[in-house]
Short mmCIF file of C-alpha atoms and ligand atoms in Angstrom, two decimals:
data_model
loop_
_atom_site.label_atom_id
_atom_site.label_comp_id
_atom_site.label_asym_id
_atom_site.label_seq_id
_atom_site.Cartn_x
_atom_site.Cartn_y
_atom_site.Cartn_z
CA MET A 1 109.47 28.84 68.63
CA SER A 2 107.18 30.52 66.16
CA ASN A 3 103.45 30.41 66.80
CA SER A 4 102.66 29.10 63.36
CA VAL A 5 100.35 26.12 63.18
CA ALA A 6 101.66 23.39 60.93
CA THR A 7 98.52 22.63 58.96
CA THR A 8 100.37 21.59 55.83
CA SER A 9 103.59 19.67 56.05
CA SER A 10 106.76 20.63 54.18
CA ILE A 11 108.25 17.17 54.70
CA PRO A 12 109.44 15.79 51.35
CA ASP A 13 107.59 12.74 49.99
CA ASN A 14 110.86 10.90 49.37
CA LEU A 15 112.04 11.41 52.96
CA HIS A 16 113.12 7.80 53.34
CA GLU A 17 115.37 8.03 50.26
CA ILE A 18 116.88 11.35 51.43
CA VAL A 19 117.64 9.88 54.85
CA GLN A 20 119.14 6.70 53.39
CA THR A 21 121.40 8.63 51.00
CA LYS A 22 122.60 10.95 53.77
CA TYR A 23 123.13 8.00 56.11
CA ASN A 24 125.16 6.01 53.56
CA LYS A 25 127.41 9.01 52.85
CA ALA A 26 127.93 9.88 56.53
CA LEU A 27 128.77 6.24 57.24
CA SER A 28 131.24 5.86 54.36
CA ASP A 29 132.89 9.24 55.14
CA GLY A 30 133.32 8.30 58.81
CA ASN A 31 131.05 11.07 60.12
CA LEU A 32 128.82 8.59 61.87
CA VAL A 33 129.80 5.74 64.16
CA PHE A 34 127.70 2.62 63.67
CA THR A 35 128.62 -0.53 65.54
CA LYS A 36 126.99 -3.76 64.59
CA SER A 37 124.92 -5.45 67.23
CA GLU A 38 123.11 -8.75 67.54
CA SER A 39 119.46 -9.04 68.50
CA LYS A 40 117.06 -11.79 69.39
CA LEU A 41 113.33 -11.88 69.91
CA LEU A 42 112.52 -13.54 73.24
CA LYS A 43 109.04 -14.32 74.48
CA ASN A 44 108.06 -14.32 78.12
CA THR A 45 105.73 -17.02 79.37
CA ASP A 46 106.29 -16.28 83.03
CA GLY A 47 103.11 -15.78 85.06
CA ASN A 48 100.43 -13.82 83.25
CA THR A 49 102.79 -11.72 81.19
CA LYS A 50 103.04 -12.72 77.55
CA ASN A 51 105.49 -10.01 76.66
CA GLN A 52 108.05 -10.18 73.88
CA TYR A 53 111.47 -8.58 74.16
CA TRP A 54 113.84 -7.56 71.44
CA VAL A 55 117.15 -8.03 73.23
CA THR A 56 120.17 -6.41 71.58
CA TYR A 57 123.80 -6.83 72.53
CA ALA A 58 125.61 -3.63 71.59
CA PRO A 59 129.13 -3.40 73.06
CA SER A 60 129.51 0.07 71.48
CA LEU A 61 127.23 1.41 74.19
CA LYS A 62 130.00 0.84 76.72
CA GLU A 63 132.07 3.59 75.09
CA LYS A 64 129.14 5.97 74.90
CA PRO A 65 129.15 8.27 77.96
CA GLU A 66 125.94 8.33 79.98
CA ARG A 67 124.55 11.50 81.53
CA LYS A 68 126.16 10.66 84.91
CA ASP A 69 129.63 10.25 83.28
CA ILE A 70 129.65 13.66 81.60
CA THR A 71 131.07 16.42 83.81
CA ASP A 72 129.67 19.94 83.60
CA ASN A 73 132.94 21.11 82.00
CA GLU A 74 132.71 18.49 79.26
CA LYS A 75 129.08 19.19 78.54
CA SER A 76 128.71 20.78 75.16
CA ASN A 77 125.54 20.82 73.18
CA PRO A 78 125.88 18.79 69.94
CA PHE A 79 122.54 20.13 68.72
CA ALA A 80 123.44 23.84 68.99
CA LYS A 81 125.47 23.68 65.77
CA PRO A 82 124.82 20.25 64.32
CA GLU A 83 127.36 18.75 61.94
CA PRO A 84 126.31 19.48 58.31
CA GLU A 85 127.29 15.91 57.39
CA LEU A 86 124.58 14.67 59.76
CA THR A 87 121.95 17.27 58.91
CA VAL A 88 119.18 15.75 56.80
CA ILE A 89 116.88 18.83 56.77
CA ASP A 90 118.27 22.14 57.98
CA ASP A 91 114.91 23.91 58.28
CA LEU A 92 111.86 21.76 58.96
CA GLU A 93 108.54 23.56 59.53
CA GLY A 94 110.47 26.71 60.55
CA ASP A 95 111.37 25.44 64.03
CA TYR A 96 113.33 22.20 63.67
CA LYS A 97 116.34 20.46 62.21
CA LEU A 98 116.25 16.80 61.27
CA LEU A 99 119.54 15.07 62.06
CA LEU A 100 121.09 11.65 61.88
CA ASN A 101 122.13 10.20 65.22
CA LYS A 102 125.94 10.19 65.27
CA PHE A 103 126.11 6.92 67.26
CA PRO A 104 123.30 4.72 65.92
CA ILE A 105 122.66 1.11 66.79
CA ILE A 106 119.78 1.06 64.32
CA PRO A 107 120.54 2.49 60.83
CA ASN A 108 118.82 5.77 59.84
CA HIS A 109 118.17 6.73 63.50
CA LEU A 110 116.78 10.29 63.29
CA LEU A 111 116.72 13.20 65.74
CA LEU A 112 114.18 16.00 65.49
CA VAL A 113 115.84 18.89 67.35
CA THR A 114 114.54 22.38 67.99
CA LYS A 115 116.49 25.07 66.13
CA SER A 116 116.79 27.30 69.16
CA PHE A 117 117.51 25.86 72.57
CA GLU A 118 114.59 24.39 74.46
CA SER A 119 114.91 22.13 77.46
CA GLN A 120 114.52 18.36 77.36
CA THR A 121 112.45 18.74 80.54
CA ALA A 122 109.84 20.83 78.68
CA PRO A 123 106.55 19.24 77.63
CA LEU A 124 106.00 18.53 73.95
CA SER A 125 104.21 21.29 72.07
CA PRO A 126 101.30 20.58 69.70
CA LYS A 127 103.66 21.39 66.85
CA ASP A 128 106.32 18.94 68.15
CA LEU A 129 103.62 16.27 68.17
CA LEU A 130 102.25 16.97 64.70
CA THR A 131 105.69 17.32 63.11
CA SER A 132 106.78 13.96 64.53
CA TYR A 133 103.48 12.37 63.48
CA ASN A 134 103.91 13.71 59.93
CA LEU A 135 107.49 12.36 59.82
CA LEU A 136 106.19 8.93 60.87
CA LYS A 137 103.54 9.11 58.17
CA LYS A 138 106.07 9.89 55.44
CA LEU A 139 108.44 7.16 56.61
CA ASP A 140 105.80 4.44 57.11
CA ASN A 141 104.02 5.18 53.84
CA ASP A 142 107.13 5.04 51.70
CA ASP A 143 106.48 2.87 48.62
CA GLU A 144 110.00 1.50 48.60
CA SER A 145 109.93 0.13 52.14
CA ASP A 146 107.43 -1.61 54.38
CA LYS A 147 109.08 -0.46 57.60
CA ARG A 148 107.24 0.77 60.65
CA HIS A 149 108.65 3.57 62.77
CA VAL A 150 108.27 4.94 66.28
CA ALA A 151 108.95 8.47 67.59
CA PHE A 152 110.02 8.88 71.19
CA TYR A 153 110.91 11.60 73.68
CA ASN A 154 112.95 10.89 76.80
CA CYS A 155 111.78 13.72 79.04
CA GLY A 156 113.57 14.60 82.30
CA VAL A 157 116.75 13.41 83.99
CA ASN A 158 115.43 9.97 84.93
CA SER A 159 114.09 9.15 81.48
CA GLY A 160 117.36 7.86 80.04
CA SER A 161 118.18 11.00 78.04
CA SER A 162 121.77 12.18 77.70
CA GLN A 163 121.29 15.57 76.01
CA ASP A 164 119.51 18.60 77.49
CA HIS A 165 118.54 20.28 74.19
CA LYS A 166 115.01 19.25 73.20
CA HIS A 167 115.08 16.31 70.79
CA LEU A 168 112.61 13.67 69.70
CA GLN A 169 113.95 10.54 68.07
CA ILE A 170 112.65 8.30 65.30
CA ILE A 171 113.73 4.72 64.71
CA GLU A 172 112.51 1.79 62.70
CA LEU A 173 110.77 -0.89 64.80
CA PRO A 174 112.06 -4.45 64.43
CA GLY A 175 109.61 -6.11 62.02
CA LYS A 176 108.92 -9.14 64.21
CA LEU A 177 108.39 -7.28 67.47
CA LYS A 178 104.87 -6.76 68.76
CA THR A 179 105.24 -4.21 71.53
CA LEU A 180 103.00 -4.19 74.57
CA GLN A 181 101.29 -1.11 73.11
CA ASP A 182 100.62 -2.95 69.81
CA LYS A 183 98.95 -5.79 71.69
CA LEU A 184 96.75 -3.47 73.75
CA VAL A 185 95.60 -1.52 70.71
CA LYS A 186 94.95 -4.68 68.70
CA LYS A 187 92.53 -5.81 71.41
CA ASP A 188 90.91 -2.42 71.90
CA PRO A 189 91.48 -0.26 68.80
CA GLY A 190 88.89 2.53 69.23
CA HIS A 191 90.29 6.02 69.72
CA PHE A 192 89.20 8.06 72.77
CA ILE A 193 90.49 10.91 74.93
CA PRO A 194 91.07 9.57 78.45
CA ASN A 195 89.37 11.13 81.46
CA HIS A 196 88.43 9.98 84.94
CA LYS A 197 85.57 7.91 83.52
CA LYS A 198 87.65 6.16 80.86
CA GLU A 199 91.23 5.30 81.70
CA PRO A 200 93.98 4.97 79.08
CA LEU A 201 94.59 1.36 78.00
CA LYS A 202 96.95 -0.65 80.18
CA ASP A 203 97.89 -4.28 80.54
CA ASN A 204 97.32 -5.35 84.14
CA SER A 205 99.76 -8.24 83.79
CA ILE A 206 102.60 -5.72 83.25
CA PRO A 207 104.03 -4.62 86.62
CA TYR A 208 105.02 -1.06 85.65
CA ALA A 209 102.68 1.87 85.03
CA HIS A 210 102.05 2.65 81.35
CA PHE A 211 99.26 4.55 79.62
CA VAL A 212 98.23 3.93 76.02
CA VAL A 213 95.71 5.63 73.72
CA PRO A 214 94.85 4.28 70.25
CA LEU A 215 94.97 6.89 67.49
CA PRO A 216 92.41 7.18 64.66
CA ASP A 217 93.14 5.57 61.29
CA PRO A 218 96.13 7.44 59.77
CA ASP A 219 94.48 7.25 56.33
CA GLY A 220 91.57 9.40 57.51
CA ASN A 221 91.82 13.12 58.27
CA ASP A 222 91.05 12.93 61.97
CA VAL A 223 94.58 13.29 63.35
CA ASP A 224 95.57 16.92 63.68
CA GLU A 225 97.49 19.11 66.10
CA ASP A 226 94.50 19.47 68.44
CA LEU A 227 93.80 15.76 68.68
CA LEU A 228 97.45 14.90 69.36
CA ALA A 229 97.69 17.68 71.96
CA MET A 230 94.53 16.44 73.73
CA VAL A 231 95.81 12.87 73.89
CA TYR A 232 99.27 13.93 75.06
CA SER A 233 98.01 16.34 77.72
CA SER A 234 95.57 13.81 79.17
CA LEU A 235 98.32 11.17 79.36
CA LEU A 236 100.75 13.71 80.81
CA GLN A 237 98.25 14.68 83.48
CA ARG A 238 97.78 10.99 84.34
CA THR A 239 101.58 10.61 84.51
CA LEU A 240 102.06 13.67 86.73
CA THR A 241 99.70 12.13 89.28
CA PHE A 242 102.39 9.54 90.01
CA PHE A 243 104.84 12.28 90.95
CA GLN A 244 102.28 14.06 93.13
CA GLN A 245 101.44 10.83 94.92
CA TRP A 246 105.11 9.96 95.37
CA SER A 247 105.83 13.31 97.01
CA CYS A 248 102.81 12.84 99.32
CA THR A 249 103.70 9.30 100.40
CA SER A 250 107.50 9.27 100.25
CA GLU A 251 109.34 9.35 103.54
CA GLU A 252 112.23 11.13 101.88
CA ASP A 253 111.80 14.85 102.04
CA LYS A 254 112.58 15.17 98.38
CA ARG A 255 110.54 15.58 95.26
CA LEU A 256 111.30 13.21 92.45
CA PRO A 257 112.12 15.12 89.24
CA ILE A 258 109.40 14.70 86.66
CA SER A 259 110.60 12.22 84.07
CA TYR A 260 108.72 10.10 81.58
CA ASN A 261 109.02 8.36 78.25
CA PHE A 262 106.74 9.39 75.39
CA MET A 263 106.33 6.96 72.49
CA MET A 264 104.19 7.33 69.36
CA THR A 265 103.48 5.26 66.26
CA LEU A 266 100.74 5.93 63.72
CA GLU A 267 98.56 3.55 65.77
CA TRP A 268 99.02 4.76 69.36
CA ILE A 269 100.59 7.13 71.90
CA CYS A 270 102.04 5.86 75.18
CA LEU A 271 103.51 7.54 78.27
CA VAL A 272 105.48 5.80 81.01
CA PRO A 273 106.41 7.66 84.23
CA ARG A 274 110.04 7.11 85.28
CA SER A 275 111.67 7.04 88.70
CA LYS A 276 115.25 6.12 87.64
CA SER A 277 117.16 5.92 84.39
CA ASN A 278 119.17 2.89 85.47
CA ASN A 279 118.88 0.33 88.25
CA GLY A 280 122.60 -0.47 88.30
CA THR A 281 122.21 -3.45 85.95
CA ILE A 282 120.53 -2.03 82.86
CA GLY A 283 119.57 1.50 81.91
CA PHE A 284 116.49 2.20 79.84
CA ASN A 285 115.14 5.04 77.80
CA SER A 286 111.85 4.89 75.85
CA THR A 287 113.06 1.91 73.86
CA GLY A 288 113.03 -0.28 77.02
CA TYR A 289 109.31 0.39 77.39
CA LEU A 290 108.87 -0.66 73.76
CA ASN A 291 110.26 -4.03 74.90
CA MET A 292 113.61 -3.29 73.25
CA VAL A 293 116.36 -4.06 75.74
CA LEU A 294 119.90 -2.91 75.03
CA VAL A 295 122.67 -4.78 76.81
CA LYS A 296 126.27 -3.56 76.81
CA GLU A 297 128.00 -6.46 78.54
CA ARG A 298 128.50 -9.83 76.88
CA GLU A 299 128.14 -11.58 80.22
CA LEU A 300 124.72 -10.07 80.87
CA TYR A 301 123.55 -10.80 77.32
CA ASP A 302 124.70 -14.42 77.63
CA LYS A 303 122.93 -14.74 80.96
CA ILE A 304 119.70 -13.57 79.41
CA LEU A 305 120.09 -16.00 76.53
CA SER A 306 121.19 -18.84 78.81
CA TYR A 307 117.58 -19.18 79.90
CA PHE A 308 116.85 -20.63 76.50
CA GLU A 309 116.61 -24.37 77.01
CA ASP A 310 119.21 -25.34 74.45
CA GLY A 311 120.98 -22.05 73.90
CA THR A 312 119.30 -21.95 70.52
CA THR A 313 119.40 -18.90 68.30
CA ASN A 314 115.82 -19.62 67.29
CA THR A 315 114.23 -16.21 67.53
CA ASP A 316 110.79 -17.73 67.89
CA ALA A 317 111.72 -19.72 70.98
CA VAL A 318 109.42 -19.26 73.91
CA GLU A 319 111.18 -18.83 77.23
CA ASP A 320 111.21 -16.69 80.32
CA VAL A 321 113.20 -13.53 79.96
CA LYS A 322 115.25 -13.44 83.10
CA THR A 323 118.74 -12.42 83.95
CA GLU A 324 120.96 -13.04 86.93
CA VAL A 325 122.56 -10.37 89.06
CA GLU A 326 124.87 -11.33 91.90
CA GLY A 327 123.40 -14.81 92.04
CA GLU A 328 119.84 -13.58 92.18
CA VAL A 329 117.46 -14.31 89.32
CA ILE A 330 115.42 -11.31 88.28
CA LYS A 331 113.10 -10.57 85.41
CA ILE A 332 113.49 -7.81 82.87
CA ASP A 333 110.00 -6.64 83.82
CA ASP A 334 111.21 -6.20 87.42
CA ILE A 335 114.02 -3.91 86.25
CA LEU A 336 111.56 -1.96 84.11
CA LEU A 337 109.38 -1.64 87.21
CA ASP A 338 112.32 -0.55 89.34
CA CYS A 339 112.99 2.27 86.84
CA GLY A 340 109.29 3.17 86.58
CA PHE A 341 106.32 3.09 88.99
CA PRO A 342 104.00 0.24 90.00
CA ASN A 343 101.01 -0.38 87.78
CA ARG A 344 97.96 0.36 89.91
CA GLY A 345 96.07 -2.26 87.99
CA ASP A 346 92.33 -1.97 88.34
CA ALA A 347 92.43 0.94 90.83
CA LYS A 348 89.71 3.36 89.78
CA PRO A 349 90.92 6.84 88.82
CA SER A 350 89.30 9.96 90.19
CA GLU A 351 88.99 13.44 88.71
CA TYR A 352 92.11 14.32 90.72
CA ASP A 353 94.14 12.02 88.45
CA TYR A 354 93.36 14.29 85.49
P1 AMP B 1 119.37 10.76 74.38
O1 AMP B 1 120.59 10.02 74.88
O2 AMP B 1 118.12 9.99 74.47
O3 AMP B 1 119.29 12.13 75.00
O4 AMP B 1 119.58 11.00 72.83
C1 AMP B 1 120.63 11.81 72.31
C2 AMP B 1 121.22 11.11 71.12
O5 AMP B 1 122.11 12.03 70.47
C3 AMP B 1 122.07 9.91 71.50
O6 AMP B 1 121.46 8.75 70.96
C4 AMP B 1 123.43 10.19 70.87
O7 AMP B 1 123.93 9.06 70.19
C5 AMP B 1 123.15 11.30 69.89
N1 AMP B 1 124.28 12.22 69.69
C6 AMP B 1 125.27 12.54 70.57
N2 AMP B 1 126.12 13.44 69.99
C7 AMP B 1 125.66 13.68 68.75
C8 AMP B 1 126.07 14.52 67.67
N3 AMP B 1 127.18 15.28 67.73
N4 AMP B 1 125.33 14.51 66.54
C9 AMP B 1 124.23 13.74 66.42
N5 AMP B 1 123.80 12.93 67.40
C10 AMP B 1 124.49 12.90 68.55
#
């Protein structure tokens, strides 16, 4: 990576149009494999949690190999020499390529990959953060569309990533979905840098650990590389505490590999520490912790929907989001917890947490 500081962005103003044109061509030429999916917005009224979930049934995921299914011999790096047909910008800010995801479930799914190999276990650099933020700004502020986007980074083997070459991803958020981060920031919008006196925002009714910081107004000039790096490093430090504590308290003589999901919109940044990528029923990457649940099996999808009183397709219906595994009823939030760490709720942090 070069040491240059990206103070001015070379991202084209008509980025959305460039992406759409490239996407349409790649799709019609068969260079990209898009499989239609169906999605529903479900609302949870169980207990204290008033979470929404965007549940998507995508059978195409069944064909897509997961990290555990790919043998070392088969492992090749698709981002070392990306396909030109999928390359939206070949040289972005000197250090990156902007690619289309070859197997999208959401149209125009973008990948920001480093030009030279860096590991997906590495922390995000200030430049990674600012470049992604600037991409979000260009995409969200496009005159032709009113879409909102999220950037995410699945860091470490238990984060749900499948590729080892450093890549952030950008997708459009479903218009109707209010993520748990959106709700927290709506209630408490003021920006701050967390420390042991002021914890990141979290919803104590959510069982899994998550840390959220509101960002300053994107129309002002307050968001720069330094601010993003400060927010990220304070959240990362908070996240790493979970791994330290696990290794101190675990009976297994084994350290858990550091894994977490990073998510960013123009309004907030969130980190979620991860203990597993999959609990045997559903696997999650960052999108799971944005309340977007991808289901590969029809049976599982139907079981989730069967909790709707009348099996209605009404996306505004209010019901518990539960699913059934081997006769046992479990909640999506429980699976998210199983793949993350417990939310310590009101426990007061100390300076050792930062
Ligand atoms: P992750 O699974 O989170 O590590 O993200 C990697 C993404 O790269 C997946 O969503 C894949 O669909 C996508 N992908 C795999 N192979 C290629 C390729 N040859 N070109 C572009 N994207 C790819």
